[in-house]
Short mmCIF file of N, CA, C and O in Angstrom, two decimals:
data_model
loop_
_atom_site.label_atom_id
_atom_site.label_comp_id
_atom_site.label_asym_id
_atom_site.label_seq_id
_atom_site.Cartn_x
_atom_site.Cartn_y
_atom_site.Cartn_z
N MET S 1 -19.15 15.50 -6.29
CA MET S 1 -18.48 15.02 -7.42
C MET S 1 -17.62 14.09 -7.17
O MET S 1 -17.10 14.07 -6.11
N PRO S 2 -17.26 13.01 -7.62
CA PRO S 2 -16.48 11.78 -7.52
C PRO S 2 -15.25 12.12 -7.81
O PRO S 2 -14.87 12.90 -8.46
N HIS S 3 -14.51 11.42 -6.73
CA HIS S 3 -12.95 11.62 -6.83
C HIS S 3 -12.58 10.65 -8.11
O HIS S 3 -12.92 9.59 -8.21
N PRO S 4 -11.55 11.05 -9.00
CA PRO S 4 -10.92 10.26 -10.13
C PRO S 4 -10.55 9.04 -9.35
O PRO S 4 -9.86 9.09 -8.22
N GLN S 5 -10.35 8.18 -10.11
CA GLN S 5 -9.97 6.70 -9.45
C GLN S 5 -8.69 6.21 -10.38
O GLN S 5 -8.95 6.37 -11.46
N CYS S 6 -7.83 5.43 -9.72
CA CYS S 6 -6.63 4.66 -10.60
C CYS S 6 -7.38 3.28 -11.37
O CYS S 6 -8.07 2.79 -10.58
N PRO S 7 -6.89 3.06 -12.39
CA PRO S 7 -7.43 2.10 -13.06
C PRO S 7 -7.45 0.79 -12.62
O PRO S 7 -6.34 0.53 -12.11
N THR S 8 -8.47 -0.25 -12.90
CA THR S 8 -8.25 -1.56 -12.07
C THR S 8 -6.82 -2.04 -12.70
O THR S 8 -6.49 -3.24 -11.65
N ASP S 9 -6.63 -1.85 -13.73
CA ASP S 9 -5.32 -2.98 -14.35
C ASP S 9 -3.71 -1.87 -13.89
O ASP S 9 -2.92 -3.02 -14.05
N GLU S 10 -3.73 -1.21 -13.02
CA GLU S 10 -2.81 -0.65 -12.54
C GLU S 10 -2.17 -1.39 -11.25
O GLU S 10 -2.84 -1.77 -10.44
N ASN S 11 -1.11 -1.31 -11.08
CA ASN S 11 -0.32 -1.71 -9.64
C ASN S 11 -0.13 -0.74 -8.88
O ASN S 11 0.76 0.30 -9.65
N ILE S 12 -0.02 -0.88 -7.64
CA ILE S 12 0.21 0.03 -6.59
C ILE S 12 0.97 -0.73 -5.76
O ILE S 12 1.51 -1.75 -5.55
N VAL S 13 2.16 0.07 -5.06
CA VAL S 13 2.82 -0.17 -3.80
C VAL S 13 2.75 0.30 -2.84
O VAL S 13 2.60 1.82 -2.74
N ARG S 14 2.55 -0.31 -1.59
CA ARG S 14 2.91 0.29 -0.19
C ARG S 14 4.37 -0.01 0.74
O ARG S 14 4.71 -1.05 0.44
N ALA S 15 4.90 1.18 1.07
CA ALA S 15 6.25 0.75 1.85
C ALA S 15 6.13 0.27 2.82
O ALA S 15 5.03 0.42 3.60
N ILE S 16 6.73 -0.58 3.27
CA ILE S 16 6.86 -1.51 4.73
C ILE S 16 8.21 -0.96 5.43
O ILE S 16 9.20 -0.88 4.88
N HIS S 17 7.75 -0.65 6.58
CA HIS S 17 8.74 -0.31 7.65
C HIS S 17 9.45 -1.17 8.39
O HIS S 17 8.23 -2.03 8.58
N SER S 18 10.53 -1.36 8.97
CA SER S 18 11.21 -2.33 9.78
C SER S 18 10.44 -2.70 10.80
O SER S 18 10.45 -3.86 10.81
N ALA S 19 9.64 -1.80 11.55
CA ALA S 19 8.75 -2.06 12.76
C ALA S 19 7.47 -2.83 11.99
O ALA S 19 6.74 -3.55 13.06
N HIS S 20 7.20 -2.79 10.90
CA HIS S 20 6.12 -3.77 10.67
C HIS S 20 6.43 -5.07 9.80
O HIS S 20 5.29 -5.66 9.43
N TRP S 21 7.43 -5.60 9.96
CA TRP S 21 7.94 -6.86 9.32
C TRP S 21 8.87 -7.52 10.18
O TRP S 21 10.12 -7.00 10.00
N ASP S 22 8.69 -8.49 10.71
CA ASP S 22 9.52 -9.16 11.27
C ASP S 22 10.18 -10.45 10.06
O ASP S 22 9.18 -11.04 10.05
N THR S 23 11.38 -9.95 9.32
CA THR S 23 11.95 -10.88 8.63
C THR S 23 12.43 -12.33 9.20
O THR S 23 12.18 -13.04 8.78
N SER S 24 12.80 -12.12 10.50
CA SER S 24 13.25 -13.39 10.90
C SER S 24 12.36 -14.64 10.91
O SER S 24 12.55 -15.44 10.59
N ALA S 25 11.15 -14.08 10.94
CA ALA S 25 9.56 -14.75 11.12
C ALA S 25 8.74 -14.59 10.38
O ALA S 25 7.81 -15.45 9.95
N ASN S 26 9.61 -14.22 9.14
CA ASN S 26 8.27 -13.51 7.83
C ASN S 26 6.80 -13.21 8.47
O ASN S 26 6.02 -13.88 7.81
N ARG S 27 6.80 -12.30 9.36
CA ARG S 27 5.72 -12.12 10.05
C ARG S 27 5.46 -10.30 9.87
O ARG S 27 6.19 -9.67 10.15
N LYS S 28 4.41 -10.48 9.39
CA LYS S 28 4.10 -9.15 8.82
C LYS S 28 2.81 -8.35 9.78
O LYS S 28 1.75 -8.82 9.79
N SER S 29 2.78 -7.12 10.26
CA SER S 29 1.93 -6.35 10.80
C SER S 29 0.82 -6.00 9.96
O SER S 29 0.98 -5.51 8.89
N SER S 30 -0.44 -6.01 10.36
CA SER S 30 -1.81 -5.40 9.80
C SER S 30 -1.67 -4.21 9.33
O SER S 30 -2.10 -3.59 8.84
N ALA S 31 -0.28 -3.55 10.40
CA ALA S 31 -0.32 -1.97 10.13
C ALA S 31 0.01 -1.57 8.96
O ALA S 31 -0.32 -0.59 8.35
N ILE S 32 0.99 -2.30 7.73
CA ILE S 32 0.97 -1.94 6.77
C ILE S 32 -0.31 -1.47 5.85
O ILE S 32 0.08 -0.67 5.24
N PHE S 33 -1.48 -2.12 5.80
CA PHE S 33 -2.73 -1.85 5.13
C PHE S 33 -3.48 -1.29 6.26
O PHE S 33 -4.70 -1.16 5.69
N ARG S 34 -3.60 -0.99 7.34
CA ARG S 34 -4.67 -0.83 8.25
C ARG S 34 -5.04 0.50 8.07
O ARG S 34 -3.75 1.55 8.43
N GLY S 35 -6.35 1.01 8.40
CA GLY S 35 -6.72 2.33 8.77
C GLY S 35 -7.45 3.05 7.74
O GLY S 35 -7.59 2.52 6.79
N ARG S 36 -7.39 4.50 7.78
CA ARG S 36 -8.17 5.02 6.69
C ARG S 36 -7.12 5.83 5.82
O ARG S 36 -5.92 6.32 6.41
N ASP S 37 -7.26 6.78 4.59
CA ASP S 37 -6.20 7.33 4.05
C ASP S 37 -4.93 6.77 3.80
O ASP S 37 -3.88 6.90 4.17
N VAL S 38 -4.86 5.16 3.78
CA VAL S 38 -3.54 4.30 3.48
C VAL S 38 -3.17 4.86 2.22
O VAL S 38 -3.46 5.42 1.06
N SER S 39 -1.60 5.53 2.20
CA SER S 39 -1.07 5.95 1.10
C SER S 39 -0.33 4.83 0.42
O SER S 39 0.42 3.92 1.10
N VAL S 40 -0.31 4.91 -0.64
CA VAL S 40 0.14 4.42 -1.91
C VAL S 40 1.13 4.83 -2.64
O VAL S 40 0.66 6.14 -2.93
N SER S 41 1.57 4.24 -3.68
CA SER S 41 2.10 4.93 -5.12
C SER S 41 1.93 4.15 -6.12
O SER S 41 2.01 2.53 -6.37
N ARG S 42 1.59 4.94 -7.31
CA ARG S 42 1.32 4.11 -8.68
C ARG S 42 2.64 3.91 -9.54
O ARG S 42 3.78 4.95 -9.65
N LEU S 43 2.79 2.41 -9.77
CA LEU S 43 4.02 1.86 -10.51
C LEU S 43 3.66 2.24 -11.78
O LEU S 43 5.05 2.29 -12.52
N ALA S 44 2.47 2.65 -12.56
CA ALA S 44 2.63 3.52 -13.81
C ALA S 44 3.00 4.72 -14.24
O ALA S 44 3.36 4.75 -15.22
N ILE S 45 3.46 5.83 -12.56
CA ILE S 45 3.89 6.70 -12.62
C ILE S 45 5.57 6.68 -12.97
O ILE S 45 6.25 7.31 -13.16
N LEU S 46 5.79 6.00 -11.49
CA LEU S 46 7.20 5.83 -11.10
C LEU S 46 7.54 4.54 -10.82
O LEU S 46 6.70 3.30 -10.44
N GLY S 47 8.78 4.04 -11.39
CA GLY S 47 9.45 2.79 -11.23
C GLY S 47 10.19 2.02 -9.75
O GLY S 47 9.65 3.28 -8.96
N LEU S 48 10.08 1.41 -9.51
CA LEU S 48 10.29 0.44 -8.03
C LEU S 48 11.84 1.52 -7.97
O LEU S 48 11.93 2.09 -6.47
N GLY S 49 12.62 1.19 -8.43
CA GLY S 49 14.08 2.12 -8.06
C GLY S 49 13.66 3.65 -7.42
O GLY S 49 14.42 3.93 -6.24
N GLU S 50 13.23 4.24 -8.31
CA GLU S 50 12.65 5.88 -8.12
C GLU S 50 11.79 6.21 -6.94
O GLU S 50 11.76 6.90 -6.11
N LEU S 51 10.86 4.93 -6.51
CA LEU S 51 9.95 5.18 -5.63
C LEU S 51 11.08 4.58 -4.19
O LEU S 51 10.58 5.14 -3.18
N PHE S 52 11.81 3.57 -4.00
CA PHE S 52 12.78 3.26 -3.19
C PHE S 52 13.39 4.27 -2.90
O PHE S 52 13.36 5.11 -1.53
N ARG S 53 13.76 5.28 -3.75
CA ARG S 53 14.70 6.27 -3.12
C ARG S 53 13.46 7.26 -2.45
O ARG S 53 14.02 8.30 -1.83
N ILE S 54 12.60 7.88 -2.92
CA ILE S 54 11.58 8.71 -2.47
C ILE S 54 11.04 8.02 -0.96
O ILE S 54 11.39 9.07 0.13
N PHE S 55 10.84 6.93 -0.55
CA PHE S 55 10.38 6.50 0.59
C PHE S 55 11.43 6.76 1.63
O PHE S 55 11.45 7.09 2.42
N HIS S 56 13.11 5.88 1.01
CA HIS S 56 14.13 6.50 1.87
C HIS S 56 14.55 8.27 2.34
O HIS S 56 14.38 8.37 3.73
N ALA S 57 13.90 8.56 1.43
CA ALA S 57 14.16 10.19 1.61
C ALA S 57 13.12 10.99 2.21
O ALA S 57 13.50 11.56 3.30
N THR S 58 12.02 10.22 2.42
CA THR S 58 10.62 10.87 3.21
C THR S 58 10.19 10.28 4.35
O THR S 58 9.57 10.58 5.23
N LEU S 59 10.38 8.71 4.27
CA LEU S 59 9.99 8.00 5.39
C LEU S 59 11.05 7.38 6.32
O LEU S 59 10.85 6.58 7.26
N ASP S 60 12.11 7.05 6.06
CA ASP S 60 13.11 6.46 6.86
C ASP S 60 13.37 6.95 8.24
O ASP S 60 13.64 6.19 9.14
N GLU S 61 13.04 8.32 8.24
CA GLU S 61 13.16 8.65 9.89
C GLU S 61 11.95 8.80 10.67
O GLU S 61 11.50 9.34 11.92
N SER S 62 10.69 7.49 10.28
CA SER S 62 9.86 7.90 11.08
C SER S 62 9.80 6.78 12.19
O SER S 62 11.09 6.29 12.20
N PRO S 63 8.88 7.14 13.22
CA PRO S 63 9.27 5.98 14.33
C PRO S 63 9.11 4.92 13.80
O PRO S 63 9.64 3.36 14.78
N ASN S 64 8.61 4.02 12.80
CA ASN S 64 8.46 3.35 12.45
C ASN S 64 9.74 2.20 12.13
O ASN S 64 9.50 1.40 11.57
N GLY S 65 10.74 3.10 11.66
CA GLY S 65 11.93 2.41 11.38
C GLY S 65 11.95 3.01 9.99
O GLY S 65 11.00 3.26 9.22
N ALA S 66 13.24 2.61 8.89
CA ALA S 66 13.31 2.71 8.09
C ALA S 66 12.45 1.55 7.05
O ALA S 66 11.75 0.88 7.56
N ILE S 67 12.48 2.01 5.74
CA ILE S 67 11.79 1.15 4.78
C ILE S 67 12.58 0.18 4.09
O ILE S 67 13.90 0.09 3.88
N VAL S 68 12.21 -1.31 4.47
CA VAL S 68 13.04 -2.58 4.31
C VAL S 68 12.18 -2.97 2.64
O VAL S 68 12.94 -3.67 2.15
N ALA S 69 11.13 -2.80 2.52
CA ALA S 69 10.52 -3.30 1.43
C ALA S 69 9.54 -2.33 0.74
O ALA S 69 8.65 -1.43 1.80
N VAL S 70 8.65 -2.82 -0.07
CA VAL S 70 7.75 -2.36 -0.47
C VAL S 70 6.68 -3.76 -1.05
O VAL S 70 6.59 -4.72 -1.02
N GLY S 71 5.32 -3.72 -0.84
CA GLY S 71 4.46 -4.75 -1.03
C GLY S 71 3.72 -4.41 -2.16
O GLY S 71 3.18 -3.15 -2.49
N GLU S 72 3.53 -5.02 -3.19
CA GLU S 72 2.83 -4.42 -4.68
C GLU S 72 1.60 -5.55 -4.63
O GLU S 72 1.55 -6.40 -4.59
N ILE S 73 0.48 -4.86 -5.53
CA ILE S 73 -0.79 -5.48 -5.61
C ILE S 73 -1.38 -4.59 -6.80
O ILE S 73 -1.42 -3.35 -6.87
N ASN S 74 -2.10 -5.50 -7.25
CA ASN S 74 -3.22 -4.78 -8.42
C ASN S 74 -4.12 -4.36 -8.03
O ASN S 74 -4.83 -4.43 -7.15
N VAL S 75 -4.76 -3.01 -8.50
CA VAL S 75 -5.93 -2.19 -8.07
C VAL S 75 -6.96 -3.15 -8.21
O VAL S 75 -7.78 -3.12 -7.00
N GLY S 76 -7.25 -3.71 -9.03
CA GLY S 76 -8.61 -4.69 -9.55
C GLY S 76 -8.78 -5.82 -8.20
O GLY S 76 -9.84 -6.36 -7.73
N ASN S 77 -7.65 -6.33 -8.00
CA ASN S 77 -7.38 -7.40 -7.18
C ASN S 77 -7.36 -7.17 -5.72
O ASN S 77 -8.47 -7.60 -4.95
N LEU S 78 -6.93 -5.79 -5.36
CA LEU S 78 -7.17 -5.38 -4.05
C LEU S 78 -8.77 -5.15 -3.74
O LEU S 78 -9.09 -5.70 -2.92
N GLN S 79 -9.40 -4.51 -5.02
CA GLN S 79 -11.21 -4.02 -4.78
C GLN S 79 -11.67 -5.79 -4.82
O GLN S 79 -12.86 -5.35 -3.62
N GLN S 80 -10.98 -6.51 -5.35
CA GLN S 80 -11.83 -7.93 -5.64
C GLN S 80 -11.85 -8.49 -3.76
O GLN S 80 -12.65 -9.00 -3.49
N ILE S 81 -10.58 -8.35 -3.24
CA ILE S 81 -10.25 -9.09 -2.17
C ILE S 81 -11.34 -8.87 -1.31
O ILE S 81 -12.02 -9.09 -0.04
N ALA S 82 -11.26 -7.00 -1.22
CA ALA S 82 -12.25 -6.15 -0.05
C ALA S 82 -13.71 -6.51 -0.47
O ALA S 82 -14.41 -6.86 0.39
N LEU S 83 -13.94 -6.87 -1.49
CA LEU S 83 -15.54 -7.29 -1.85
C LEU S 83 -15.86 -8.59 -1.51
O LEU S 83 -16.86 -9.08 -1.12
N ASP S 84 -14.76 -9.54 -1.67
CA ASP S 84 -15.13 -10.70 -0.90
C ASP S 84 -14.70 -11.28 0.28
O ASP S 84 -15.44 -12.05 0.88
N TYR S 85 -14.43 -10.08 1.02
CA TYR S 85 -14.11 -10.11 2.56
C TYR S 85 -15.76 -10.32 3.29
O TYR S 85 -16.58 -9.89 2.55
N HIS S 86 -15.45 -11.03 4.28
CA HIS S 86 -16.92 -11.59 4.97
C HIS S 86 -17.62 -10.48 5.54
O HIS S 86 -18.84 -10.45 5.64
N HIS S 87 -16.68 -8.95 5.41
CA HIS S 87 -17.68 -7.86 5.79
C HIS S 87 -17.14 -7.30 4.57
O HIS S 87 -16.39 -6.40 4.68
N PRO S 88 -17.85 -7.39 3.09
CA PRO S 88 -17.46 -6.66 2.12
C PRO S 88 -17.41 -5.23 2.01
O PRO S 88 -18.13 -4.31 2.99
N THR S 89 -16.38 -4.47 1.50
CA THR S 89 -15.84 -3.17 1.23
C THR S 89 -15.51 -2.81 -0.04
O THR S 89 -14.97 -3.88 -0.60
N VAL S 90 -15.99 -1.94 -0.05
CA VAL S 90 -15.56 -1.13 -1.86
C VAL S 90 -14.32 -0.16 -1.44
O VAL S 90 -14.37 0.81 -0.54
N LEU S 91 -13.51 -0.68 -2.08
CA LEU S 91 -11.88 0.30 -1.65
C LEU S 91 -11.96 1.29 -3.19
O LEU S 91 -12.15 0.31 -4.26
N THR S 92 -11.29 2.27 -3.21
CA THR S 92 -11.17 2.99 -4.30
C THR S 92 -9.40 3.34 -4.01
O THR S 92 -8.94 3.55 -3.06
N VAL S 93 -9.08 3.55 -5.46
CA VAL S 93 -7.75 4.23 -4.83
C VAL S 93 -7.21 5.58 -5.67
O VAL S 93 -7.90 5.17 -7.03
N GLU S 94 -7.07 6.38 -5.08
CA GLU S 94 -7.34 7.96 -5.95
C GLU S 94 -5.92 8.44 -6.21
O GLU S 94 -5.43 8.66 -5.11
N PRO S 95 -6.02 8.85 -7.16
CA PRO S 95 -4.43 9.66 -7.75
C PRO S 95 -4.35 10.61 -6.13
O PRO S 95 -5.58 11.49 -5.91
N ASP S 96 -3.18 11.09 -5.77
CA ASP S 96 -3.19 12.04 -4.71
C ASP S 96 -1.47 12.44 -5.28
O ASP S 96 -0.90 12.65 -3.97
N PRO S 97 -1.23 13.09 -6.10
CA PRO S 97 0.40 13.50 -6.28
C PRO S 97 0.98 14.44 -5.56
O PRO S 97 0.19 15.59 -5.26
N GLN S 98 1.90 14.18 -4.95
CA GLN S 98 2.59 15.03 -3.99
C GLN S 98 3.96 15.81 -4.71
O GLN S 98 4.80 15.10 -5.63
N GLU S 99 4.52 16.78 -4.12
CA GLU S 99 5.58 17.28 -4.55
C GLU S 99 6.54 16.39 -4.63
O GLU S 99 7.38 16.28 -5.80
N ASP S 100 7.04 15.80 -3.54
CA ASP S 100 7.93 14.72 -3.17
C ASP S 100 7.83 13.38 -3.84
O ASP S 100 8.55 12.45 -3.81
N ASN S 101 6.30 13.35 -4.51
CA ASN S 101 6.08 11.68 -5.14
C ASN S 101 5.06 11.97 -5.82
O ASN S 101 3.72 11.96 -5.62
N PRO S 102 5.29 12.22 -7.03
CA PRO S 102 4.13 12.46 -8.35
C PRO S 102 3.22 11.26 -8.35
O PRO S 102 2.12 10.99 -9.02
N ALA S 103 3.82 9.81 -7.85
CA ALA S 103 3.02 8.62 -8.01
C ALA S 103 1.96 8.21 -7.08
O ALA S 103 1.37 7.39 -6.66
N HIS S 104 1.80 9.23 -5.90
CA HIS S 104 1.43 9.00 -4.42
C HIS S 104 -0.12 9.23 -4.63
O HIS S 104 -0.53 9.53 -5.89
N ALA S 105 -0.68 8.11 -4.36
CA ALA S 105 -2.27 7.63 -4.35
C ALA S 105 -2.66 7.44 -2.91
O ALA S 105 -1.92 7.39 -1.91
N VAL S 106 -4.22 7.69 -3.07
CA VAL S 106 -5.07 6.96 -1.36
C VAL S 106 -5.65 6.18 -1.80
O VAL S 106 -6.48 6.17 -2.49
N ILE S 107 -5.97 5.61 -0.54
CA ILE S 107 -7.13 4.65 -0.10
C ILE S 107 -7.64 5.33 0.64
O ILE S 107 -7.66 4.98 2.34
N PRO S 108 -9.18 6.07 0.55
CA PRO S 108 -9.80 6.36 1.47
C PRO S 108 -10.87 6.11 2.52
O PRO S 108 -10.82 6.50 3.85
N GLN S 109 -10.98 4.68 1.87
CA GLN S 109 -11.82 4.22 2.97
C GLN S 109 -11.15 3.29 4.11
O GLN S 109 -10.17 3.08 4.02
N HIS S 110 -11.88 3.08 5.12
CA HIS S 110 -11.03 2.58 6.23
C HIS S 110 -11.08 0.88 5.89
O HIS S 110 -11.92 0.39 5.68
N ILE S 111 -9.49 0.35 6.59
CA ILE S 111 -9.56 -0.91 6.14
C ILE S 111 -9.07 -1.58 7.59
O ILE S 111 -8.53 -0.90 8.44
N THR S 112 -10.28 -2.36 7.83
CA THR S 112 -10.01 -3.19 9.24
C THR S 112 -8.86 -3.63 9.55
O THR S 112 -7.94 -4.31 8.25
N ARG S 113 -8.28 -4.34 10.39
CA ARG S 113 -7.21 -5.29 11.05
C ARG S 113 -7.08 -6.42 10.08
O ARG S 113 -6.39 -6.76 9.38
N GLY S 114 -8.38 -7.13 9.96
CA GLY S 114 -8.67 -8.33 9.53
C GLY S 114 -8.38 -7.92 8.08
O GLY S 114 -7.97 -8.94 7.33
N LEU S 115 -9.17 -7.23 7.42
CA LEU S 115 -8.95 -7.10 5.80
C LEU S 115 -7.42 -6.86 5.45
O LEU S 115 -7.09 -7.32 4.60
N ALA S 116 -7.04 -6.15 6.52
CA ALA S 116 -5.78 -5.78 6.00
C ALA S 116 -4.77 -6.91 6.26
O ALA S 116 -3.84 -7.23 5.30
N LYS S 117 -5.02 -7.70 7.24
CA LYS S 117 -4.16 -9.34 7.05
C LYS S 117 -4.38 -9.66 5.69
O LYS S 117 -3.50 -10.81 5.21
N VAL S 118 -5.75 -10.09 5.15
CA VAL S 118 -5.93 -11.06 4.14
C VAL S 118 -5.09 -10.19 2.85
O VAL S 118 -4.68 -10.74 2.03
N ILE S 119 -5.07 -8.68 2.43
CA ILE S 119 -4.58 -8.22 1.77
C ILE S 119 -3.13 -8.37 1.80
O ILE S 119 -2.27 -8.54 0.47
N ILE S 120 -2.26 -8.16 2.94
CA ILE S 120 -1.00 -8.28 3.07
C ILE S 120 -0.82 -9.67 2.60
O ILE S 120 0.30 -9.80 1.77
N GLU S 121 -1.46 -11.06 2.77
CA GLU S 121 -1.09 -12.30 2.30
C GLU S 121 -0.88 -12.28 0.68
O GLU S 121 -0.23 -13.11 0.15
N GLN S 122 -1.62 -11.07 0.08
CA GLN S 122 -1.59 -11.66 -1.54
C GLN S 122 -0.55 -10.26 -2.21
O GLN S 122 -0.75 -10.23 -3.14
N LEU S 123 0.41 -9.61 -1.11
CA LEU S 123 1.16 -8.40 -1.60
C LEU S 123 2.59 -9.40 -2.19
O LEU S 123 2.98 -10.59 -1.56
N LYS S 124 2.93 -8.95 -3.09
CA LYS S 124 4.14 -9.40 -3.96
C LYS S 124 5.34 -8.68 -3.30
O LYS S 124 5.18 -7.33 -3.26
N ILE S 125 6.05 -9.00 -2.60
CA ILE S 125 7.13 -8.24 -2.00
C ILE S 125 8.43 -7.91 -2.68
O ILE S 125 9.23 -9.03 -2.97
N HIS S 126 8.47 -6.77 -2.88
CA HIS S 126 9.99 -6.36 -3.43
C HIS S 126 11.10 -5.92 -1.96
O HIS S 126 10.38 -4.67 -1.57
N GLU S 127 11.92 -6.50 -1.82
CA GLU S 127 13.09 -5.91 -0.65
C GLU S 127 13.65 -4.60 -1.24
O GLU S 127 14.27 -5.05 -2.38
N ASP S 128 14.45 -3.86 -0.67
CA ASP S 128 14.96 -2.89 -0.75
C ASP S 128 16.23 -3.26 -1.68
O ASP S 128 16.92 -4.32 -0.93
N PRO S 129 16.49 -3.03 -2.47
CA PRO S 129 17.82 -3.79 -3.79
C PRO S 129 19.21 -3.47 -3.15
O PRO S 129 19.42 -2.87 -2.34
#
């Protein structure tokens, strides 16, 4: 049975830890979007202010440092970037609400370092207000 998927017209955000973004050189690590089961949040469920509060409360103690920003991307654009990549990849964004974050979703497929770098270049960055 297939898992439910977030609509392609929805925007999602990924929290960015201080260890993954060298702001002085504006260099972002592929770790922002690399791997399997990438955790994201849906802006259709919660706004940026609410999500920043959740991210700080649940993620600031990470070994990767505090949350300094989020990267926003449209689900359909994300999927098209993955399909257009030189190793085409089908990505899905699946709702995965959590008690502390009802907007939580997951990208269950494996995202390679190279694909992550292409995705990161397309993110709209929102720094912590």
